[in-house]
Short mmCIF file of C-alpha atoms and ligand atoms in Angstrom, two decimals:
data_model
loop_
_atom_site.label_atom_id
_atom_site.label_comp_id
_atom_site.label_asym_id
_atom_site.label_seq_id
_atom_site.Cartn_x
_atom_site.Cartn_y
_atom_site.Cartn_z
CA UNK T 1 -11.15 15.63 25.24
CA UNK T 2 -10.45 12.56 27.34
CA UNK T 3 -8.83 12.89 30.80
CA UNK T 4 -5.16 12.00 30.48
CA UNK T 5 -3.86 12.80 34.00
CA UNK T 6 -3.78 9.32 35.54
CA UNK T 7 -3.46 7.71 32.13
CA UNK T 8 -0.06 9.29 31.61
CA UNK T 9 1.08 8.58 35.16
CA UNK T 10 0.41 4.89 34.50
CA UNK T 11 2.55 5.08 31.36
CA UNK T 12 5.55 6.81 32.85
CA UNK T 13 8.73 5.97 30.99
CA UNK T 14 7.03 5.62 27.59
CA UNK T 15 7.79 8.39 25.08
CA UNK T 16 4.90 10.84 24.70
CA UNK T 17 4.48 13.51 22.02
CA UNK T 18 2.04 16.24 22.93
CA UNK T 19 3.21 19.24 20.90
CA UNK T 20 0.05 20.17 18.92
CA UNK T 21 1.98 20.61 15.65
CA UNK T 22 3.66 17.24 15.90
CA UNK T 23 0.48 15.47 17.02
CA UNK T 24 -1.40 17.01 14.07
CA UNK T 25 1.31 15.85 11.67
CA UNK T 26 1.25 12.33 13.11
CA UNK T 27 -2.55 12.23 12.77
CA UNK T 28 -2.33 12.45 8.97
CA UNK T 29 -1.62 10.16 6.08
CA UNK T 30 -1.94 10.71 2.31
CA UNK T 31 -5.73 11.16 2.25
CA UNK T 32 -5.21 14.44 0.39
CA UNK T 33 -4.88 12.39 -2.80
CA UNK T 34 -8.68 12.29 -2.55
CA UNK T 35 -10.77 15.48 -2.87
CA UNK T 36 -13.62 13.55 -1.24
CA UNK T 37 -11.66 12.53 1.84
CA UNK T 38 -9.78 15.81 2.35
CA UNK T 39 -12.63 17.93 3.78
CA UNK T 40 -13.81 15.03 5.96
CA UNK T 41 -10.43 14.16 7.47
CA UNK T 42 -8.27 17.27 7.49
CA UNK T 43 -9.24 18.35 10.99
CA UNK T 44 -9.22 14.97 12.66
CA UNK T 45 -6.44 15.05 15.23
CA UNK T 46 -5.47 12.80 18.12
CA UNK T 47 -4.89 14.14 21.62
CA UNK T 48 -1.40 12.73 21.92
CA UNK T 49 1.05 10.24 20.47
CA UNK T 50 2.77 7.41 22.34
CA UNK T 51 5.89 5.73 21.00
CA UNK T 52 6.55 2.34 22.64
CA UNK T 53 9.93 0.63 22.23
CA UNK T 54 8.87 -2.87 23.25
CA UNK T 55 5.92 -5.21 23.17
CA UNK T 56 5.54 -4.90 26.94
CA UNK T 57 5.17 -1.11 26.56
CA UNK T 58 2.49 -1.79 23.91
CA UNK T 59 0.66 -3.97 26.44
CA UNK T 60 0.91 -1.23 29.06
CA UNK T 61 -0.59 1.29 26.62
CA UNK T 62 -3.37 -1.13 25.67
CA UNK T 63 -4.16 -1.71 29.35
CA UNK T 64 -4.36 2.04 30.09
CA UNK T 65 -6.53 2.71 27.03
CA UNK T 66 -8.99 0.01 28.11
CA UNK T 67 -9.06 1.21 31.71
CA UNK T 68 -9.73 4.85 30.73
CA UNK T 69 -11.77 3.96 27.58
CA UNK T 70 -9.49 5.97 25.33
CA UNK T 71 -9.56 5.30 21.56
CA UNK T 72 -6.31 4.01 20.10
CA UNK T 73 -5.16 4.25 16.49
CA UNK T 74 -1.98 2.47 15.41
CA UNK T 75 0.33 4.29 13.04
CA UNK T 76 3.28 2.96 11.06
CA UNK T 77 4.89 5.48 8.73
CA UNK T 78 1.55 7.11 7.90
CA UNK T 79 1.88 6.56 4.15
CA UNK T 80 -1.61 5.03 3.82
CA UNK T 81 -3.86 6.62 1.23
CA UNK T 82 -7.34 6.63 2.64
CA UNK T 83 -7.04 8.15 6.10
CA UNK T 84 -6.45 4.64 7.40
CA UNK T 85 -4.46 5.83 10.41
CA UNK T 86 -6.33 9.11 10.90
CA UNK T 87 -8.07 9.12 14.30
CA UNK T 88 -11.74 9.90 13.70
CA UNK T 89 -12.54 10.18 17.40
CA UNK T 90 -9.43 11.74 18.99
CA UNK T 91 -7.75 9.50 21.56
CA UNK T 92 -4.15 8.41 21.18
CA UNK T 93 -1.95 7.44 18.27
CA UNK T 94 0.28 4.47 18.99
CA UNK T 95 3.32 5.08 16.80
CA UNK T 96 5.00 1.71 16.24
CA UNK T 97 8.11 2.99 14.44
CA UNK T 98 10.51 2.57 17.37
CA UNK T 99 9.97 -1.19 17.22
CA UNK T 100 12.33 -2.01 14.37
CA UNK T 101 14.02 -5.23 15.43
CA UNK T 102 14.69 -8.29 13.31
CA UNK T 103 14.06 -11.28 15.58
CA UNK T 104 15.54 -13.75 13.13
CA UNK T 105 16.28 -14.04 9.46
CA UNK T 106 16.91 -17.28 7.59
CA UNK T 107 16.72 -18.36 3.94
CA UNK T 108 13.12 -17.79 2.87
CA UNK T 109 11.70 -16.36 6.09
CA UNK T 110 12.04 -13.39 8.44
CA UNK T 111 10.55 -12.59 11.80
CA UNK T 112 10.44 -8.85 12.49
CA UNK T 113 8.95 -6.25 14.76
CA UNK T 114 6.07 -4.38 13.16
CA UNK T 115 7.79 -0.98 12.92
CA UNK T 116 10.75 -2.02 10.75
CA UNK T 117 10.83 -0.29 7.37
CA UNK T 118 10.45 -2.56 4.34
CA UNK T 119 13.57 -1.07 2.75
CA UNK T 120 15.62 -1.83 5.88
CA UNK T 121 14.40 -5.44 5.95
CA UNK T 122 15.20 -5.79 2.26
CA UNK T 123 18.79 -4.64 2.79
CA UNK T 124 19.29 -7.12 5.65
CA UNK T 125 17.72 -10.00 3.70
CA UNK T 126 19.93 -9.25 0.71
CA UNK T 127 22.98 -9.88 2.87
CA UNK T 128 21.97 -13.58 2.90
CA UNK T 129 20.85 -13.66 -0.78
CA UNK T 130 17.14 -13.04 -0.18
CA UNK T 131 14.76 -10.09 -0.47
CA UNK T 132 11.19 -9.16 0.44
CA UNK T 133 8.64 -10.79 -1.89
CA UNK T 134 6.78 -7.56 -2.51
CA UNK T 135 6.99 -3.94 -1.38
CA UNK T 136 4.87 -0.84 -1.87
CA UNK T 137 6.50 1.99 -3.81
CA UNK T 138 6.81 3.68 -0.37
CA UNK T 139 9.26 0.94 0.70
CA UNK T 140 11.82 3.46 2.01
CA UNK T 141 9.54 4.65 4.82
CA UNK T 142 6.58 2.23 5.05
CA UNK T 143 6.63 -0.30 7.89
CA UNK T 144 6.08 -4.03 7.57
CA UNK T 145 3.15 -3.86 10.02
CA UNK T 146 1.55 -0.95 8.15
CA UNK T 147 1.93 -2.75 4.81
CA UNK T 148 0.16 -5.83 6.17
CA UNK T 149 -2.55 -3.86 7.98
CA UNK T 150 -3.15 -1.30 5.23
CA UNK T 151 -1.50 -2.25 1.94
CA UNK T 152 -2.40 -4.66 -0.83
CA UNK T 153 0.66 -5.48 -2.91
CA UNK T 154 3.20 -3.75 -5.08
CA UNK T 155 6.57 -4.30 -6.67
CA UNK T 156 6.91 -8.09 -6.70
CA UNK T 157 3.18 -8.77 -7.09
CA UNK T 158 3.88 -9.82 -10.69
CA UNK T 159 5.69 -12.83 -9.18
CA UNK T 160 4.01 -13.48 -5.84
CA UNK T 161 0.48 -12.10 -6.10
CA UNK T 162 -0.95 -9.93 -3.36
CA UNK T 163 -0.57 -9.76 0.40
CA UNK T 164 -3.87 -11.54 0.93
CA UNK T 165 -2.71 -14.62 -0.99
CA UNK T 166 -2.09 -17.65 1.18
CA UNK T 167 1.59 -17.89 2.06
CA UNK T 168 2.48 -14.21 1.83
CA UNK T 169 2.07 -13.72 5.59
CA UNK T 170 3.00 -16.61 7.88
CA UNK T 171 2.33 -15.45 11.43
CA UNK T 172 1.49 -12.37 13.48
CA UNK T 173 1.57 -11.48 17.14
CA UNK T 174 -1.26 -9.20 18.16
CA UNK T 175 -1.87 -7.31 21.39
CA UNK T 176 -5.56 -7.15 22.36
CA UNK T 177 -7.59 -4.40 24.03
CA UNK T 178 -9.41 -6.65 26.48
CA UNK T 179 -9.73 -5.83 30.20
CA UNK T 180 -6.47 -7.66 30.62
CA UNK T 181 -4.68 -7.31 27.28
CA UNK T 182 -3.24 -10.53 25.88
CA UNK T 183 -0.82 -11.46 23.16
CA UNK T 184 -2.39 -13.72 20.55
CA UNK T 185 -0.27 -15.48 17.96
CA UNK T 186 -2.04 -16.19 14.68
CA UNK T 187 -0.59 -18.67 12.17
CA UNK T 188 -1.71 -20.25 8.93
CA UNK T 189 -5.06 -19.04 7.58
CA UNK T 190 -5.81 -17.38 10.93
CA UNK T 191 -3.52 -14.49 9.90
CA UNK T 192 -6.36 -13.32 7.62
CA UNK T 193 -8.18 -12.15 10.75
CA UNK T 194 -5.90 -9.12 10.90
CA UNK T 195 -4.46 -9.01 7.37
CA UNK T 196 -5.65 -5.73 5.78
CA UNK T 197 -7.96 -4.87 8.72
CA UNK T 198 -6.61 -1.29 9.15
CA UNK T 199 -5.58 -2.02 12.74
CA UNK T 200 -9.22 -2.23 13.82
CA UNK T 201 -8.77 -5.55 15.60
CA UNK T 202 -5.42 -5.78 17.32
CA UNK T 203 -2.03 -4.13 17.56
CA UNK T 204 0.41 -6.11 15.44
CA UNK T 205 3.75 -6.23 17.23
CA UNK T 206 5.61 -8.96 15.35
CA UNK T 207 5.28 -10.72 11.97
CA UNK T 208 6.76 -13.70 10.19
CA UNK T 209 6.96 -13.01 6.50
CA UNK T 210 8.31 -15.06 3.60
CA UNK T 211 11.23 -13.87 1.49
CA UNK T 212 12.17 -14.39 -2.15
CA UNK T 213 15.52 -15.27 -3.70
CA UNK T 214 17.27 -11.96 -4.45
CA UNK T 215 18.00 -11.03 -8.05
CA UNK T 216 19.98 -8.11 -9.41
CA UNK T 217 17.13 -6.04 -10.89
CA UNK T 218 18.04 -3.90 -13.90
CA UNK T 219 15.70 -0.96 -14.55
CA UNK T 220 14.49 -0.01 -18.05
CA UNK T 221 11.97 2.32 -19.63
CA UNK T 222 10.56 1.20 -22.95
CA UNK T 223 8.80 3.83 -25.08
CA UNK T 224 6.00 3.06 -27.55
CA UNK T 225 4.15 5.09 -30.15
CA UNK T 226 0.76 3.46 -29.39
CA UNK T 227 -0.68 2.85 -25.93
CA UNK T 228 -2.30 -0.39 -27.07
CA UNK T 229 1.12 -1.77 -28.04
CA UNK T 230 2.57 -0.69 -24.68
CA UNK T 231 -0.28 -2.45 -22.82
CA UNK T 232 0.09 -5.61 -24.93
CA UNK T 233 3.84 -5.53 -24.34
CA UNK T 234 3.17 -5.36 -20.58
CA UNK T 235 0.91 -8.38 -20.80
CA UNK T 236 3.38 -10.32 -22.98
CA UNK T 237 6.23 -9.60 -20.58
CA UNK T 238 4.02 -10.66 -17.69
CA UNK T 239 3.21 -13.91 -19.52
CA UNK T 240 6.85 -14.58 -20.47
CA UNK T 241 7.67 -17.28 -17.96
CA UNK T 242 11.32 -17.45 -19.04
CA UNK T 243 12.01 -13.80 -18.14
CA UNK T 244 12.24 -12.85 -14.45
CA UNK T 245 10.72 -9.46 -13.73
CA UNK T 246 9.64 -7.68 -10.59
CA UNK T 247 7.65 -4.75 -11.95
CA UNK T 248 5.76 -3.91 -15.15
CA UNK T 249 4.28 -0.42 -14.87
CA UNK T 250 2.66 0.89 -18.06
CA UNK T 251 1.70 4.54 -18.56
CA UNK T 252 -0.37 6.17 -21.27
CA UNK T 253 0.63 9.65 -22.45
CA UNK T 254 0.54 12.26 -20.96
CA UNK T 255 1.39 10.50 -17.64
CA UNK T 256 5.13 10.16 -18.40
CA UNK T 257 5.30 13.95 -18.74
CA UNK T 258 4.56 14.16 -14.98
CA UNK T 259 7.84 12.35 -14.25
CA UNK T 260 10.00 15.46 -14.05
CA UNK T 261 13.18 13.60 -13.01
CA UNK T 262 12.85 11.35 -16.09
CA UNK T 263 12.01 14.13 -18.52
CA UNK T 264 15.26 13.97 -20.44
CA UNK T 265 14.72 10.27 -21.24
CA UNK T 266 11.09 10.13 -22.34
CA UNK T 267 9.71 12.10 -25.29
CA UNK T 268 6.53 14.00 -24.36
CA UNK T 269 4.06 12.13 -26.53
CA UNK T 270 5.24 8.60 -25.84
CA UNK T 271 3.54 5.88 -23.86
CA UNK T 272 5.92 3.82 -21.80
CA UNK T 273 6.58 0.75 -19.70
CA UNK T 274 8.75 1.05 -16.58
CA UNK T 275 10.26 -2.34 -15.90
CA UNK T 276 12.42 -4.12 -13.30
CA UNK T 277 13.91 -7.16 -14.99
CA UNK T 278 16.57 -9.60 -13.80
CA UNK T 279 19.89 -8.36 -15.15
CA UNK T 280 20.72 -11.90 -16.28
CA UNK T 281 17.53 -11.90 -18.41
CA UNK T 282 18.16 -8.66 -20.29
CA UNK T 283 18.89 -10.50 -23.52
CA UNK T 284 15.48 -12.24 -23.90
CA UNK T 285 13.84 -9.09 -22.52
CA UNK T 286 15.38 -7.01 -25.30
CA UNK T 287 14.17 -9.51 -27.90
CA UNK T 288 10.64 -9.03 -26.60
CA UNK T 289 11.05 -5.25 -26.74
CA UNK T 290 12.15 -5.59 -30.36
CA UNK T 291 9.18 -7.81 -31.20
CA UNK T 292 6.83 -5.06 -29.95
CA UNK T 293 8.87 -2.32 -31.68
CA UNK T 294 9.54 -0.57 -28.40
CA UNK T 295 12.52 1.67 -27.80
CA UNK T 296 14.58 1.37 -24.63
CA UNK T 297 15.12 5.01 -23.66
CA UNK T 298 16.49 4.41 -20.15
CA UNK T 299 18.57 1.55 -18.79
CA UNK T 300 20.28 1.18 -15.43
CA UNK T 301 22.29 -1.76 -14.19
CA UNK T 302 21.17 -3.45 -10.96
CA UNK T 303 24.12 -1.92 -9.14
CA UNK T 304 23.36 1.63 -10.30
CA UNK T 305 19.64 1.15 -9.69
CA UNK T 306 20.28 0.21 -6.08
CA UNK T 307 21.58 3.76 -5.44
CA UNK T 308 19.68 7.02 -5.84
CA UNK T 309 16.87 7.25 -8.38
CA UNK T 310 14.79 4.09 -8.82
CA UNK T 311 11.88 3.51 -11.20
CA UNK T 312 10.05 1.92 -8.27
CA UNK T 313 9.33 5.46 -7.11
CA UNK T 314 7.43 6.21 -10.33
CA UNK T 315 5.19 3.14 -10.11
CA UNK T 316 2.04 2.23 -8.16
CA UNK T 317 0.76 5.22 -6.24
CA UNK T 318 3.99 7.15 -6.71
CA UNK T 319 2.64 7.82 -10.20
CA UNK T 320 -0.26 9.67 -8.57
CA UNK T 321 2.16 11.53 -6.31
CA UNK T 322 4.19 12.79 -9.31
CA UNK T 323 1.05 13.73 -11.24
CA UNK T 324 -0.30 15.70 -8.28
CA UNK T 325 3.03 17.47 -7.81
CA UNK T 326 2.58 18.87 -11.31
CA UNK T 327 -1.19 19.40 -11.02
CA UNK T 328 -2.69 19.18 -7.50
CA UNK T 329 -6.22 19.00 -8.90
CA UNK T 330 -5.58 15.48 -10.18
CA UNK T 331 -6.85 12.46 -8.31
CA UNK T 332 -7.00 8.70 -8.94
CA UNK T 333 -8.88 5.43 -9.20
CA UNK T 334 -7.82 1.86 -8.37
CA UNK T 335 -9.04 -0.93 -10.60
CA UNK T 336 -8.64 -4.57 -11.53
CA UNK T 337 -9.14 -5.31 -15.22
CA UNK T 338 -9.77 -8.82 -16.49
CA UNK T 339 -7.55 -8.24 -19.55
CA UNK T 340 -5.96 -5.68 -21.86
CA UNK T 341 -9.00 -5.74 -24.13
CA UNK T 342 -11.12 -4.27 -21.32
CA UNK T 343 -8.37 -1.74 -20.59
CA UNK T 344 -8.55 -0.56 -24.19
CA UNK T 345 -12.33 -0.32 -24.04
CA UNK T 346 -12.11 2.09 -21.06
CA UNK T 347 -9.11 3.90 -22.55
CA UNK T 348 -11.06 4.67 -25.71
CA UNK T 349 -14.27 5.53 -23.88
CA UNK T 350 -12.81 7.99 -21.36
CA UNK T 351 -9.90 9.26 -23.45
CA UNK T 352 -7.87 11.89 -21.50
CA UNK T 353 -10.46 12.20 -18.73
CA UNK T 354 -9.13 8.98 -17.17
CA UNK T 355 -5.43 8.55 -17.92
CA UNK T 356 -4.40 4.92 -17.97
CA UNK T 357 -1.71 3.63 -15.61
CA UNK T 358 -1.38 -0.16 -15.40
CA UNK T 359 0.48 -2.38 -12.93
CA UNK T 360 0.58 -5.99 -14.05
CA UNK T 361 0.13 -8.48 -11.21
CA UNK T 362 -0.34 -12.20 -10.75
CA UNK T 363 -3.77 -13.20 -9.53
CA UNK T 364 -4.73 -16.84 -9.04
CA UNK T 365 -1.91 -17.88 -11.33
CA UNK T 366 -2.88 -15.50 -14.14
CA UNK T 367 -1.25 -12.19 -15.08
CA UNK T 368 -3.76 -9.35 -15.19
CA UNK T 369 -3.60 -5.56 -15.47
CA UNK T 370 -4.39 -3.74 -12.25
CA UNK T 371 -4.67 0.01 -12.73
CA UNK T 372 -4.21 3.20 -10.77
CA UNK T 373 -5.66 5.66 -13.26
CA UNK T 374 -5.09 9.40 -12.94
CA UNK T 375 -8.02 11.71 -13.46
CA UNK T 376 -9.09 15.30 -13.21
CA UNK T 377 -11.58 15.80 -10.39
CA UNK T 378 -14.64 17.82 -11.42
CA UNK T 379 -17.56 16.83 -9.16
CA UNK T 380 -18.39 13.95 -6.81
CA UNK T 381 -21.28 13.01 -9.11
CA UNK T 382 -18.99 12.69 -12.09
CA UNK T 383 -16.52 10.63 -10.04
CA UNK T 384 -19.34 8.28 -9.03
CA UNK T 385 -20.52 8.05 -12.64
CA UNK T 386 -17.03 7.07 -13.77
CA UNK T 387 -16.75 4.43 -11.04
CA UNK T 388 -20.19 3.06 -11.91
CA UNK T 389 -19.42 2.90 -15.61
CA UNK T 390 -16.33 0.80 -14.87
CA UNK T 391 -18.25 -1.51 -12.53
CA UNK T 392 -21.11 -1.92 -14.99
CA UNK T 393 -18.58 -2.99 -17.60
CA UNK T 394 -16.83 -5.67 -15.56
CA UNK T 395 -13.99 -3.65 -14.01
CA UNK T 396 -13.53 -3.99 -10.25
CA UNK T 397 -12.96 -0.64 -8.55
CA UNK T 398 -11.24 -0.56 -5.16
CA UNK T 399 -12.58 2.86 -4.28
CA UNK T 400 -9.77 5.03 -2.86
CA UNK T 401 -12.20 7.78 -1.84
CA UNK T 402 -13.50 6.12 1.31
CA UNK T 403 -11.90 5.50 4.70
CA UNK T 404 -14.25 2.59 5.45
CA UNK T 405 -12.53 -0.78 5.32
CA UNK T 406 -15.31 -2.65 3.56
CA UNK T 407 -16.10 0.08 1.02
CA UNK T 408 -12.65 0.05 -0.57
CA UNK T 409 -11.72 -3.20 -2.30
CA UNK T 410 -13.51 -5.75 -0.11
CA UNK T 411 -17.12 -4.64 -0.83
CA UNK T 412 -18.51 -7.03 1.80
CA UNK T 413 -18.30 -7.52 5.54
CA UNK T 414 -15.46 -9.84 6.45
CA UNK T 415 -17.13 -11.94 9.16
CA UNK T 416 -13.85 -13.41 10.34
CA UNK T 417 -12.34 -9.96 10.93
CA UNK T 418 -15.54 -8.73 12.58
CA UNK T 419 -15.69 -11.74 14.95
CA UNK T 420 -12.04 -11.22 15.84
CA UNK T 421 -12.72 -7.54 16.54
CA UNK T 422 -15.56 -8.44 18.91
CA UNK T 423 -13.20 -10.78 20.75
CA UNK T 424 -10.10 -8.60 21.04
CA UNK T 425 -11.62 -5.11 21.18
CA UNK T 426 -14.79 -5.49 23.26
CA UNK T 427 -15.02 -1.74 23.97
CA UNK T 428 -14.61 -0.74 20.31
CA UNK T 429 -11.55 1.42 20.95
CA UNK T 430 -9.40 0.46 17.98
CA UNK T 431 -9.30 2.74 14.93
CA UNK T 432 -12.82 3.89 15.72
CA UNK T 433 -15.21 4.33 12.78
CA UNK T 434 -13.19 2.51 10.12
CA UNK T 435 -14.94 -0.89 10.12
CA UNK T 436 -18.43 -0.39 8.71
CA UNK T 437 -19.76 -3.63 10.19
CA UNK T 438 -18.87 -2.38 13.66
CA UNK T 439 -20.32 1.14 13.43
P1 FAD U 501 0.27 3.40 7.95
O1 FAD U 501 -0.18 4.33 6.88
O2 FAD U 501 0.90 4.01 9.15
O3 FAD U 501 -0.94 2.47 8.42
C1 FAD U 501 -1.74 1.82 7.51
C2 FAD U 501 -2.90 1.13 8.25
O4 FAD U 501 -2.37 0.08 9.03
C3 FAD U 501 -3.63 2.04 9.24
O5 FAD U 501 -4.97 1.66 9.30
C4 FAD U 501 -2.95 1.74 10.58
O6 FAD U 501 -3.83 1.98 11.67
C5 FAD U 501 -2.65 0.27 10.42
N1 FAD U 501 -1.43 -0.17 11.13
C6 FAD U 501 -0.17 0.29 10.97
N2 FAD U 501 0.68 -0.39 11.74
C7 FAD U 501 -0.07 -1.29 12.43
C8 FAD U 501 0.23 -2.28 13.41
N3 FAD U 501 1.46 -2.48 13.85
N4 FAD U 501 -0.80 -3.01 13.92
C9 FAD U 501 -2.08 -2.83 13.49
N5 FAD U 501 -2.40 -1.91 12.57
C10 FAD U 501 -1.42 -1.16 12.04
N6 FAD U 501 0.26 0.56 -0.91
C11 FAD U 501 0.45 -0.63 -1.53
O7 FAD U 501 -0.09 -1.64 -1.08
N7 FAD U 501 1.25 -0.72 -2.64
C12 FAD U 501 1.89 0.35 -3.16
O8 FAD U 501 2.66 0.21 -4.08
C13 FAD U 501 1.67 1.62 -2.55
N8 FAD U 501 2.25 2.75 -3.05
C14 FAD U 501 2.03 3.96 -2.44
C15 FAD U 501 2.62 5.13 -2.95
C16 FAD U 501 2.39 6.36 -2.35
C17 FAD U 501 3.01 7.59 -2.91
C18 FAD U 501 1.58 6.43 -1.20
C19 FAD U 501 1.34 7.74 -0.51
C20 FAD U 501 1.00 5.28 -0.68
C21 FAD U 501 1.22 4.04 -1.29
N9 FAD U 501 0.67 2.87 -0.76
C22 FAD U 501 0.85 1.66 -1.39
C23 FAD U 501 -0.03 2.89 0.53
C24 FAD U 501 0.97 2.71 1.73
O9 FAD U 501 2.17 3.40 1.46
C25 FAD U 501 1.33 1.28 1.99
O10 FAD U 501 0.21 0.47 2.16
C26 FAD U 501 2.25 1.14 3.22
O11 FAD U 501 2.71 -0.17 3.29
C27 FAD U 501 1.61 1.53 4.53
O12 FAD U 501 2.59 1.41 5.53
P2 FAD U 501 2.70 2.46 6.71
O13 FAD U 501 3.75 1.99 7.66
O14 FAD U 501 2.87 3.83 6.18
O15 FAD U 501 1.25 2.29 7.35
#
């Protein structure tokens, strides 16, 4: 336990949470999706939580942490999947969610404080005919800062690629943990220094992010008798340049049976595609559905879809959430496939042991199937075997069963992020233990 007496005196006026139950809750994220991470992380708890309202309060906290050598872990909404915001070495949690301001919003661009929720930004942008380019399926609660520091992409990635793609993050303001904390503004390619760095090298307080023209997105589920046809339909829709779409989420049976709220629409044995398509493009979309002999078993207008139930919350890692609600022993993988042919090879090889869930995305100008497969966990050895088999056969696995930054999707040390960490966090206080290169 660190000594917090003087530390807290220096931070008078800043909201502190020290109730053990609340601190424990705010020390968690969704690491329980992984049976490997659960035993390692479930007892990792911070000493207290601080909730700044302004950037100057963030600087005050940074200053006190440096002075007293107290570890600091930034937390957005805590919806990360790999224990990203779990404090491995106690210290404080800096909860950024009170910083929710929009500094400015204009056609194509927004400048926001890091704690604003993606859903809230979307609503504001829509008032001027724009929307966020991409959101995670946790858009209702996830923060913009947390998405940049911990996420990868999501609904919209079929149009705009992933967060790491040049242009998808324009600028960030970062508070350092130097003897005298500074604010550094990163623009252009320099933003990659902190993009997807798990908050190991700076507290992001403000971001400039690009927007997309807003469409009215209709929501449809298309059912298929064969999974191969569903997967090929997903690819064809992704390739159909004349049809605007924001999400193509394809699920092999029995995954749709985990979607309890959609049960009355989808027959138990069918494979299906959950799609967000521009309402004005429904006509060509339906022609494509017909070509692939799919059956539209659910359709919601853009207006209806904007209220209540949305298919977004059955896509990406929400699929895993629904599956685990039905069967908590299920876990998941994250993969990038080169093409549908390779998807089918793995689908046939693993059969029901690895249930196929695809999310089509744009990568370097090409549409490819990413996947968040659902699987029964038996042993760590078998999990490793499955991962290795995929890798040996040309499928990239972004391992979701590790909290180490480099061991997930990156696979290699990011020298630029490491150099920036050495500069801005000379005492190694930020999100301790998450950057392998710095251990
Ligand atoms: P947190 O979980 O609070 O933090 C994530 C990481 O960022 C942590 O390392 C934290 O320390 C760091 N961080 C947070 N704020 C800051 C800051 N201001 N400065 C520096 N570091 C910071 N992810 C996707 O990419 N796409 C998806 O579609 C998706 N779907 C999901 C579905 C479910 C059901 C779940 C549980 C997770 C999903 N995720 C997805 C993961 C996660 O929800 C997103 O990445 C989300 O954007 C994280 O935001 P957050 O505010 O919850 O961040």
